[in-house]
Every structure is written in C-alpha cells, then in structure tokens.
Amino acid sequence: MIKKNSLKICSDVDLSSYNTLGVSAVASVFVEITSRDDLLVLADQDFFKHHQPFILGGGSNVLFLDDPSKAIIKMSVKGKDIVDEDAQYVKAQIGAGENWHEFVSWVVENNFGGVENLALIPGTVGAAPIQNIGAYGVELEQVFDSLELFDMQTGTFKTFYKKDCDFGYRDSIFKNELRGQVIVTNVTLRLSKLNHIIHDSYGSLQSYLQEKSIQNPGIKDVYQAVIDIRRSKLPDPKDIGNAGSFFKNPVVSKEIFEDLQSRFEDMPFYEVSENEIKIPAGWLIEKTGWRGKQIGHVGTYQNQALVIVNHGNASGSDIFHFSKQVQKSVKETFGIELVPEVNIVE
Ligand code: EPU
C-alpha cells in the first residue's frame, strides 16, 4: 500500500535557508520527501514524466545561479539501523536525509570506526556517495557497502553495491552516467566494531595529535582532532555562507607537475598515481593573491582560500562571476583549469 498523506507539492518556495551559501532563489515546484513511499506516490502522479527534478540534500554543495528551472525534491528520509553484524563489523543503514555529521557522532558514540575522519562535513548522508566525500586521508568509498536508489524513469528501487558506483576523487557514477536519473534513498556503510584502523597520517592531523601529545589515538581522538582542525580552517555556514571547497584539487600529469615545480619550489602536492599529481587548489588560489580578498559581498575565506564565502547578500551570479575571476587568475599563472566541486544549478 502506498502512503498518500503528508506529501505536498509546493510552489514559489524561497530556497535561501536550503543552501549553505545563503543565496536567494525561488523554486517554482518544491516537494519534500520524508519516506521512500513518497517517491512511488509522485511516480503514480506522473511527476517524473513532467519534471526532471534537482535533488537537494543539505544544500551544502550547491550554488543556485538564479531561480532554478527544475523542480526541487528535498530529500528528508530519516532512519539509522544496524542491519547486519558479525564479530568484527556492523552494517549501518541510514536514511538519505539524515545529517551527515549527526550520523558520524552517533557512530563514534557507539564506538564504531571508519567515518571519524569525516566528522563535521556538512550535508546529508544521501549526498555523501554522490561526490564520494573525503577528508583527512579517508574517502567514503572505504566504508561503503551499498545504497538504495529510486530510478525516476522506471519508477523502481534498485540496490547499487560499491563495484557499481565507479567511485573516484569527489566522483561517482551518480555525477556522470546516472546524473539526474536517480534519487538515493538510503546508504549502507560497513563500520568496524574492534581493531579499528586509525588513519592519522594526514599532515595537519599529525601535527595536531603531536601538539596534544596523543600517541596512540583512538577513533574518539581522531574525531575530536578533525572537528577542531575543521573549525579552525573552515567557516561555519551558520556564521558565514559557504559551500566548503568551491573547486576540486586539480590532478596534473607528472610532466606538467615537474615544470610547475621548477618554477614554484614551495608548491605542496600529493602523488595520486605514478603519473598523476594532485595540487591543492587552495594554495594555487592563495599564490595568485586571492586569499581573503573580497569583491562586493563575495570573497575567499581568510583561513582557507579554496572556500568562497558570501559576506552578505551576494546573489548566485555574483558568486559565480567571482569564481570565474579566480579561475582566470589560476589559469593565467599556472595554466591550470580549476573545476568547481559545487553543483551549479541553473
Ligand atoms: N593551502 C594554502 N592556502 C590555502 C589553503 C590551503 O596554501 O588557502 C595549502 C595548505 O597549506 C596545505 C594544502 O594547501 O599544504 C592542503 O590544504 P588543506 O589540508 O586545507 O586541504 P585541501 O586540499 O585544501 C581538501 C578537501 C577538503 C578537506 C581537506 C582535508 C578538496 C577539494 N578539498 O582540502 O574538503 O576538508 O582536504 O582533508 O579535496 C570540501 O570538499 O568541501 C572540503 C572542505
């Protein structure tokens, strides 16, 4: 039986409180989904024949350029369940609309391991696999088991396992082949119960732990360290509008890297593979003089140049034009094309 209550298709909804950049935009069609059955109700009403909706989670990785032309589906399916366990691991299934950091805190309180390095990442659980969130040496794919999604074309639910998701650096099949076709309804992660693997080799994490003389950190130490480091570097959207890293860190060939390194000796880098090197976009932006700079109401954050911030009432297009200027400077100085990490919604 399909549950028909509580599903409301709204019009003219102000989206400013639904995106962490705090940009004003109005959705002409807006539906909030609180149970997976709501999707069947919408399919029953031929909603997906008339609309190719944009799926909104916590709005922490989106820039509305203007009033969106697409219908907006706000994903608010909740729930946290242990669906399987053995001596070593538990499998937790989490509703796509759960807040990511609240979920991480629940995991750490229960003494399960695997996501402590991903504390304080804004957004929802359902958005996490879309861009394979990552921080401080851990990416979601390392703990990912499977997810359930709704296929808007066929009106059916499907399960995708890790091998089906094509995870890459801030990338997955859901950003590519399946873009705009599916809605993630829940995510299942495999978390350790004992013998936790601690990832503490990321530079700033190591310095933090050394400074505090923590020698054999546990998951709670790493969790607290990540929270403190993030708070010191990244602005809280409650205080100042932002969407975290605005651009991805560019990956270049070894040849290009060596040429750049001969000209910029202090350039930080991470080896991705034998022939590919990742360069921190924040450093490139800082080097071109953009760190802490402001034009009108838009700027980069003083403590982390990769974060573009809304100092007041910047519009989506103000932020977009600012980002274009940053891209232009980096291109001119380094020959590198920065690619936005945030979803730009027209
Ligand atoms: N740096 C600068 N100037 C800056 C910013 C950074 O010189 O203004 C240098 C730092 O000194 C350091 C290097 O760049 O040597 C890397 O900086 P950081 O450790 O802050 O990490 P990041 O590469 O800028 C990435 C993620 C973040 C994630 C951190 C920690 C991307 C696009 N960003 O940033 O993710 O929190 O690593 O793991 O991969 C996000 O995706 O929204 C996000 C915040």
Tab-separated table of C-alpha atoms and ligand atoms in Angstrom:
chain	number	residue	atom	x	y	z
A	1	MET	CA	0.000	0.000	0.000
A	2	ILE	CA	1.294	3.429	-0.900
A	3	LYS	CA	1.061	6.018	1.853
A	4	LYS	CA	-0.535	9.155	0.408
A	5	ASN	CA	-0.636	11.520	3.371
A	6	SER	CA	1.766	14.370	4.049
A	7	LEU	CA	3.121	14.742	0.524
A	8	LYS	CA	2.719	18.322	-0.621
A	9	ILE	CA	3.834	19.791	-3.923
A	10	CYS	CA	4.537	23.438	-3.126
A	11	SER	CA	5.102	26.415	-5.378
A	12	ASP	CA	7.215	29.571	-5.006
A	13	VAL	CA	9.398	28.278	-2.186
A	14	ASP	CA	12.249	30.523	-1.030
A	15	LEU	CA	15.444	28.437	-1.112
A	16	SER	CA	17.726	30.776	0.867
A	17	SER	CA	17.519	28.636	4.010
A	18	TYR	CA	18.007	25.467	1.934
A	19	ASN	CA	21.538	26.305	0.692
A	20	THR	CA	24.539	26.986	2.918
A	21	LEU	CA	25.819	29.751	0.635
A	22	GLY	CA	22.643	31.590	1.707
A	23	VAL	CA	21.768	32.599	-1.836
A	24	SER	CA	18.231	33.781	-2.597
A	25	ALA	CA	16.383	31.760	-5.211
A	26	VAL	CA	12.775	30.692	-5.611
A	27	ALA	CA	11.684	27.178	-6.597
A	28	SER	CA	8.553	27.139	-8.738
A	29	VAL	CA	7.980	23.474	-7.792
A	30	PHE	CA	9.204	22.048	-4.453
A	31	VAL	CA	8.454	18.694	-2.821
A	32	GLU	CA	9.846	17.365	0.455
A	33	ILE	CA	10.215	13.586	0.608
A	34	THR	CA	10.050	12.112	4.126
A	35	SER	CA	9.572	8.442	3.228
A	36	ARG	CA	10.641	6.306	0.281
A	37	ASP	CA	6.963	5.626	-0.450
A	38	ASP	CA	6.558	9.330	-1.266
A	39	LEU	CA	8.542	8.635	-4.443
A	40	LEU	CA	6.038	5.982	-5.503
A	41	VAL	CA	3.229	8.476	-4.907
A	42	LEU	CA	4.989	11.004	-7.144
A	43	ALA	CA	5.590	8.365	-9.844
A	44	ASP	CA	1.907	7.428	-9.608
A	45	GLN	CA	1.020	11.062	-10.334
A	46	ASP	CA	3.327	11.046	-13.418
A	47	PHE	CA	5.505	13.651	-11.685
A	48	PHE	CA	8.681	12.270	-13.276
A	49	LYS	CA	7.146	12.404	-16.747
A	50	HIS	CA	6.703	16.167	-16.351
A	51	HIS	CA	9.774	17.013	-14.292
A	52	GLN	CA	13.463	16.189	-14.232
A	53	PRO	CA	13.962	17.339	-10.652
A	54	PHE	CA	17.101	18.500	-8.895
A	55	ILE	CA	17.625	16.546	-5.662
A	56	LEU	CA	18.545	18.702	-2.712
A	57	GLY	CA	20.168	17.271	0.422
A	58	GLY	CA	21.633	19.679	2.972
A	59	GLY	CA	22.293	22.289	0.259
A	60	SER	CA	25.946	22.453	1.300
A	61	ASN	CA	27.409	21.795	-2.119
A	62	VAL	CA	25.149	23.784	-4.395
A	63	LEU	CA	25.143	27.198	-5.990
A	64	PHE	CA	21.798	28.424	-7.341
A	65	LEU	CA	22.698	30.735	-10.216
A	66	ASP	CA	19.156	32.037	-10.383
A	67	ASP	CA	15.637	30.745	-9.685
A	68	PRO	CA	16.052	27.087	-10.678
A	69	SER	CA	14.249	25.988	-13.812
A	70	LYS	CA	13.895	22.452	-12.426
A	71	ALA	CA	11.535	21.156	-9.764
A	72	ILE	CA	13.310	20.683	-6.431
A	73	ILE	CA	12.987	17.494	-4.407
A	74	LYS	CA	14.208	17.985	-0.849
A	75	MET	CA	15.356	14.600	0.462
A	76	SER	CA	14.373	14.181	4.127
A	77	VAL	CA	14.110	10.383	4.546
A	78	LYS	CA	15.336	9.584	8.079
A	79	GLY	CA	16.411	6.445	9.967
A	80	LYS	CA	19.527	4.752	11.389
A	81	ASP	CA	19.522	0.963	11.717
A	82	ILE	CA	22.074	-1.770	12.218
A	83	VAL	CA	21.041	-4.245	9.521
A	84	ASP	CA	23.788	-6.851	9.883
A	85	GLU	CA	26.774	-7.633	12.089
A	86	ASP	CA	29.476	-10.163	12.772
A	87	ALA	CA	32.308	-10.295	15.303
A	88	GLN	CA	34.308	-7.575	13.545
A	89	TYR	CA	31.880	-5.323	11.650
A	90	VAL	CA	28.412	-3.778	11.706
A	91	LYS	CA	26.434	-2.653	8.706
A	92	ALA	CA	24.528	0.556	9.350
A	93	GLN	CA	21.727	1.620	7.027
A	94	ILE	CA	20.987	5.319	7.139
A	95	GLY	CA	18.191	7.354	5.562
A	96	ALA	CA	19.446	9.681	2.827
A	97	GLY	CA	18.006	12.721	4.598
A	98	GLU	CA	19.941	12.218	7.851
A	99	ASN	CA	22.503	14.905	8.646
A	100	TRP	CA	25.978	13.501	7.917
A	101	HIS	CA	27.776	14.891	10.975
A	102	GLU	CA	24.997	13.804	13.365
A	103	PHE	CA	25.363	10.318	11.902
A	104	VAL	CA	29.169	10.395	12.386
A	105	SER	CA	28.698	11.477	16.015
A	106	TRP	CA	26.254	8.582	16.582
A	107	VAL	CA	28.793	6.160	15.086
A	108	VAL	CA	31.611	7.442	17.301
A	109	GLU	CA	29.399	7.410	20.433
A	110	ASN	CA	28.673	3.747	19.698
A	111	ASN	CA	32.396	3.129	19.370
A	112	PHE	CA	32.214	2.037	15.740
A	113	GLY	CA	35.100	3.003	13.459
A	114	GLY	CA	35.549	4.134	9.861
A	115	VAL	CA	33.998	7.586	9.499
A	116	GLU	CA	35.700	9.563	12.300
A	117	ASN	CA	37.956	11.391	9.789
A	118	LEU	CA	34.807	12.578	8.015
A	119	ALA	CA	33.404	14.430	11.046
A	120	LEU	CA	31.808	17.848	10.523
A	121	ILE	CA	31.424	17.534	6.748
A	122	PRO	CA	28.247	19.470	6.064
A	123	GLY	CA	25.345	17.924	4.173
A	124	THR	CA	23.272	14.773	4.225
A	125	VAL	CA	24.026	11.060	4.163
A	126	GLY	CA	22.405	10.671	0.729
A	127	ALA	CA	24.742	13.260	-0.795
A	128	ALA	CA	27.864	11.581	0.618
A	129	PRO	CA	28.235	8.868	-2.072
A	130	ILE	CA	27.343	11.226	-4.927
A	131	GLN	CA	30.665	13.021	-4.587
A	132	ASN	CA	32.438	10.308	-2.561
A	133	ILE	CA	33.113	12.765	0.271
A	134	GLY	CA	36.600	12.725	1.668
A	135	ALA	CA	38.748	14.448	4.275
A	136	TYR	CA	41.921	13.913	6.289
A	137	GLY	CA	43.035	10.801	4.411
A	138	VAL	CA	39.707	8.941	4.220
A	139	GLU	CA	37.109	8.724	1.473
A	140	LEU	CA	33.574	7.393	1.841
A	141	GLU	CA	34.227	4.501	-0.564
A	142	GLN	CA	36.499	2.913	2.073
A	143	VAL	CA	33.490	2.140	4.295
A	144	PHE	CA	30.807	1.992	1.628
A	145	ASP	CA	28.753	-1.192	1.279
A	146	SER	CA	25.720	-0.300	-0.841
A	147	LEU	CA	22.896	2.151	-1.370
A	148	GLU	CA	19.297	2.036	-2.414
A	149	LEU	CA	18.138	4.381	-5.130
A	150	PHE	CA	14.955	5.224	-6.938
A	151	ASP	CA	15.119	5.183	-10.729
A	152	MET	CA	12.920	8.048	-11.917
A	153	GLN	CA	12.497	6.610	-15.404
A	154	THR	CA	11.261	3.180	-14.392
A	155	GLY	CA	9.718	4.162	-11.055
A	156	THR	CA	11.535	1.325	-9.276
A	157	PHE	CA	14.017	0.937	-6.407
A	158	LYS	CA	17.428	-0.678	-7.030
A	159	THR	CA	20.439	-1.603	-4.904
A	160	PHE	CA	23.901	-0.457	-6.002
A	161	TYR	CA	26.961	-2.094	-4.480
A	162	LYS	CA	30.398	-0.490	-4.309
A	163	LYS	CA	31.513	-2.042	-7.603
A	164	ASP	CA	28.504	-0.428	-9.359
A	165	CYS	CA	29.286	3.116	-8.176
A	166	ASP	CA	32.514	3.973	-10.080
A	167	PHE	CA	33.909	5.952	-7.164
A	168	GLY	CA	36.782	8.360	-7.856
A	169	TYR	CA	38.152	11.537	-6.253
A	170	ARG	CA	34.967	13.502	-5.426
A	171	ASP	CA	33.293	11.489	-8.162
A	172	SER	CA	30.908	8.598	-8.838
A	173	ILE	CA	28.546	7.204	-11.469
A	174	PHE	CA	25.828	9.404	-9.922
A	175	LYS	CA	27.650	12.558	-11.088
A	176	ASN	CA	28.159	11.099	-14.570
A	177	GLU	CA	26.109	8.424	-16.406
A	178	LEU	CA	23.283	8.474	-13.868
A	179	ARG	CA	23.232	12.226	-13.309
A	180	GLY	CA	19.668	13.466	-12.914
A	181	GLN	CA	18.148	9.998	-13.242
A	182	VAL	CA	18.190	8.572	-9.742
A	183	ILE	CA	17.421	9.514	-6.156
A	184	VAL	CA	19.435	7.929	-3.339
A	185	THR	CA	17.040	6.832	-0.569
A	186	ASN	CA	19.386	5.151	1.907
A	187	VAL	CA	23.060	4.257	2.308
A	188	THR	CA	24.635	1.206	3.987
A	189	LEU	CA	28.137	1.507	5.467
A	190	ARG	CA	30.402	-1.161	6.950
A	191	LEU	CA	31.923	0.002	10.236
A	192	SER	CA	34.440	-1.710	12.485
A	193	LYS	CA	33.472	-2.863	15.996
A	194	LEU	CA	37.023	-3.624	17.127
A	195	ASN	CA	40.600	-3.454	15.816
A	196	HIS	CA	39.776	-0.076	14.305
A	197	ILE	CA	42.059	1.129	11.528
A	198	ILE	CA	43.247	4.583	12.505
A	199	HIS	CA	44.074	6.999	9.665
A	200	ASP	CA	46.269	9.653	11.261
A	201	SER	CA	48.952	10.303	8.654
A	202	TYR	CA	47.360	13.394	7.029
A	203	GLY	CA	49.728	16.325	7.684
A	204	SER	CA	47.521	18.629	9.755
A	205	LEU	CA	46.095	15.684	11.722
A	206	GLN	CA	49.573	14.505	12.683
A	207	SER	CA	50.661	17.959	13.805
A	208	TYR	CA	47.504	18.300	15.921
A	209	LEU	CA	47.993	14.919	17.621
A	210	GLN	CA	51.694	15.627	18.250
A	211	GLU	CA	50.907	19.016	19.734
A	212	LYS	CA	48.457	17.392	22.148
A	213	SER	CA	50.922	14.528	22.873
A	214	ILE	CA	48.381	11.914	21.823
A	215	GLN	CA	50.481	8.904	20.911
A	216	ASN	CA	48.096	6.078	20.133
A	217	PRO	CA	44.973	7.874	19.035
A	218	GLY	CA	41.633	6.095	19.119
A	219	ILE	CA	38.601	6.901	16.990
A	220	LYS	CA	37.355	9.492	19.506
A	221	ASP	CA	40.724	11.314	19.401
A	222	VAL	CA	40.715	11.439	15.613
A	223	TYR	CA	37.073	12.571	15.597
A	224	GLN	CA	37.847	15.409	18.032
A	225	ALA	CA	41.024	16.362	16.147
A	226	VAL	CA	39.163	16.610	12.826
A	227	ILE	CA	36.438	18.718	14.437
A	228	ASP	CA	38.999	21.129	15.944
A	229	ILE	CA	41.037	21.399	12.716
A	230	ARG	CA	37.974	21.966	10.566
A	231	ARG	CA	36.624	24.609	12.978
A	232	SER	CA	39.941	26.470	12.825
A	233	LYS	CA	40.130	26.463	8.999
A	234	LEU	CA	36.635	26.283	7.619
A	235	PRO	CA	33.861	28.796	8.217
A	236	ASP	CA	30.604	27.594	9.791
A	237	PRO	CA	27.758	28.261	7.334
A	238	LYS	CA	25.672	29.413	10.331
A	239	ASP	CA	28.057	32.369	10.695
A	240	ILE	CA	29.073	32.964	7.093
A	241	GLY	CA	27.585	31.499	3.927
A	242	ASN	CA	29.823	28.978	2.140
A	243	ALA	CA	29.786	25.605	0.412
A	244	GLY	CA	33.103	24.177	1.630
A	245	SER	CA	35.735	23.727	-1.067
A	246	PHE	CA	34.434	25.559	-4.103
A	247	PHE	CA	36.812	23.826	-6.533
A	248	LYS	CA	38.319	20.351	-6.734
A	249	ASN	CA	42.051	19.960	-6.250
A	250	PRO	CA	43.407	19.639	-9.809
A	251	VAL	CA	45.213	16.486	-10.848
A	252	VAL	CA	48.002	17.042	-13.411
A	253	SER	CA	50.451	14.822	-15.271
A	254	LYS	CA	53.929	14.308	-13.872
A	255	GLU	CA	55.344	16.294	-16.789
A	256	ILE	CA	53.221	19.356	-16.073
A	257	PHE	CA	53.918	18.998	-12.347
A	258	GLU	CA	57.703	18.916	-12.847
A	259	ASP	CA	57.569	22.025	-14.969
A	260	LEU	CA	55.485	23.829	-12.326
A	261	GLN	CA	57.705	22.641	-9.504
A	262	SER	CA	60.778	24.055	-11.203
A	263	ARG	CA	59.078	27.460	-11.175
A	264	PHE	CA	57.286	27.218	-7.797
A	265	GLU	CA	59.518	25.284	-5.435
A	266	ASP	CA	57.247	25.559	-2.379
A	267	MET	CA	54.218	24.060	-4.151
A	268	PRO	CA	52.598	21.339	-1.990
A	269	PHE	CA	51.461	18.154	-3.784
A	270	TYR	CA	50.196	14.590	-3.292
A	271	GLU	CA	51.044	11.688	-5.564
A	272	VAL	CA	47.840	10.130	-6.861
A	273	SER	CA	49.473	7.523	-9.095
A	274	GLU	CA	52.798	7.039	-10.843
A	275	ASN	CA	51.923	9.631	-13.451
A	276	GLU	CA	49.422	11.847	-11.701
A	277	ILE	CA	49.925	14.523	-9.082
A	278	LYS	CA	47.254	16.399	-7.142
A	279	ILE	CA	47.938	20.047	-6.320
A	280	PRO	CA	45.964	21.858	-3.591
A	281	ALA	CA	43.702	24.396	-5.282
A	282	GLY	CA	43.759	26.471	-2.077
A	283	TRP	CA	47.487	27.007	-2.494
A	284	LEU	CA	47.121	27.954	-6.186
A	285	ILE	CA	44.408	30.460	-5.273
A	286	GLU	CA	46.463	31.921	-2.433
A	287	LYS	CA	49.525	32.271	-4.687
A	288	THR	CA	47.525	34.317	-7.174
A	289	GLY	CA	46.673	36.758	-4.386
A	290	TRP	CA	43.055	35.804	-3.810
A	291	ARG	CA	43.182	34.580	-0.206
A	292	GLY	CA	40.889	36.722	1.948
A	293	LYS	CA	40.082	39.025	-0.983
A	294	GLN	CA	36.577	40.416	-1.308
A	295	ILE	CA	34.651	41.918	-4.211
A	296	GLY	CA	31.258	43.294	-3.229
A	297	HIS	CA	29.717	40.690	-0.926
A	298	VAL	CA	31.784	37.752	-2.213
A	299	GLY	CA	35.244	36.679	-1.115
A	300	THR	CA	37.536	33.780	-0.336
A	301	TYR	CA	37.897	32.730	3.294
A	302	GLN	CA	40.900	34.173	5.106
A	303	ASN	CA	41.979	30.806	6.606
A	304	GLN	CA	41.336	28.646	3.512
A	305	ALA	CA	41.326	30.241	0.067
A	306	LEU	CA	39.512	27.279	-1.506
A	307	VAL	CA	36.319	28.313	0.258
A	308	ILE	CA	34.269	31.049	-1.373
A	309	VAL	CA	32.134	32.929	1.132
A	310	ASN	CA	29.013	35.070	0.992
A	311	HIS	CA	29.714	38.081	3.209
A	312	GLY	CA	26.222	39.465	2.894
A	313	ASN	CA	23.570	39.414	0.275
A	314	ALA	CA	25.558	38.091	-2.668
A	315	SER	CA	23.453	36.623	-5.450
A	316	GLY	CA	24.199	33.299	-7.106
A	317	SER	CA	25.517	35.080	-10.155
A	318	ASP	CA	27.767	37.372	-8.024
A	319	ILE	CA	29.366	34.240	-6.558
A	320	PHE	CA	29.615	32.601	-9.964
A	321	HIS	CA	31.330	35.656	-11.516
A	322	PHE	CA	33.742	35.869	-8.593
A	323	SER	CA	34.627	32.180	-9.056
A	324	LYS	CA	35.274	32.835	-12.762
A	325	GLN	CA	37.783	35.553	-11.878
A	326	VAL	CA	39.606	33.209	-9.513
A	327	GLN	CA	39.664	30.525	-12.234
A	328	LYS	CA	41.038	33.054	-14.725
A	329	SER	CA	43.932	34.095	-12.440
A	330	VAL	CA	44.905	30.494	-11.708
A	331	LYS	CA	44.773	29.667	-15.415
A	332	GLU	CA	46.936	32.667	-16.293
A	333	THR	CA	49.552	31.981	-13.618
A	334	PHE	CA	49.733	28.189	-13.626
A	335	GLY	CA	47.998	27.093	-16.859
A	336	ILE	CA	45.633	25.005	-14.703
A	337	GLU	CA	41.872	24.948	-15.211
A	338	LEU	CA	40.095	24.760	-11.826
A	339	VAL	CA	36.891	22.728	-11.926
A	340	PRO	CA	34.087	23.586	-9.474
A	341	GLU	CA	33.326	20.991	-6.820
A	342	VAL	CA	29.962	22.574	-6.038
A	343	ASN	CA	26.948	21.798	-8.203
A	344	ILE	CA	25.988	24.846	-10.186
A	345	VAL	CA	22.217	24.833	-10.692
A	346	GLU	CA	20.722	26.942	-13.462
B	1	EPU	N1	46.747	25.767	1.309
B	1	EPU	C1	47.278	27.014	1.101
B	1	EPU	N2	46.431	28.093	1.158
B	1	EPU	C2	45.105	27.964	1.385
B	1	EPU	C3	44.570	26.679	1.562
B	1	EPU	C4	45.413	25.583	1.528
B	1	EPU	O1	48.466	27.175	0.910
B	1	EPU	O2	44.422	28.985	1.418
B	1	EPU	C5	47.657	24.605	1.316
B	1	EPU	C6	47.814	24.071	2.738
B	1	EPU	O3	48.815	24.723	3.440
B	1	EPU	C7	48.152	22.618	2.506
B	1	EPU	C8	47.365	22.291	1.235
B	1	EPU	O4	47.085	23.533	0.590
B	1	EPU	O5	49.504	22.449	2.216
B	1	EPU	C9	46.102	21.497	1.502
B	1	EPU	O6	45.231	22.227	2.329
B	1	EPU	P1	44.150	21.506	3.283
B	1	EPU	O7	44.793	20.475	4.128
B	1	EPU	O8	43.357	22.566	3.959
B	1	EPU	O9	43.242	20.664	2.287
B	1	EPU	P2	42.634	20.975	0.829
B	1	EPU	O10	43.343	20.122	-0.152
B	1	EPU	O11	42.580	22.437	0.563
B	1	EPU	C10	40.861	19.069	0.934
B	1	EPU	C11	39.386	18.913	0.702
B	1	EPU	C12	38.601	19.408	1.907
B	1	EPU	C13	39.028	18.585	3.117
B	1	EPU	C14	40.549	18.779	3.318
B	1	EPU	C15	41.098	17.932	4.450
B	1	EPU	C16	39.106	19.066	-1.718
B	1	EPU	C17	38.628	19.907	-2.851
B	1	EPU	N3	39.008	19.636	-0.517
B	1	EPU	O12	41.133	20.460	1.031
B	1	EPU	O13	37.240	19.149	1.665
B	1	EPU	O14	38.338	19.005	4.283
B	1	EPU	O15	41.243	18.375	2.118
B	1	EPU	O16	41.141	16.604	4.044
B	1	EPU	O17	39.526	17.921	-1.920
B	1	EPU	C18	35.178	20.029	0.845
B	1	EPU	O18	35.213	19.141	-0.009
B	1	EPU	O19	34.230	20.861	0.898
B	1	EPU	C19	36.282	20.155	1.779
B	1	EPU	C20	36.361	21.143	2.655
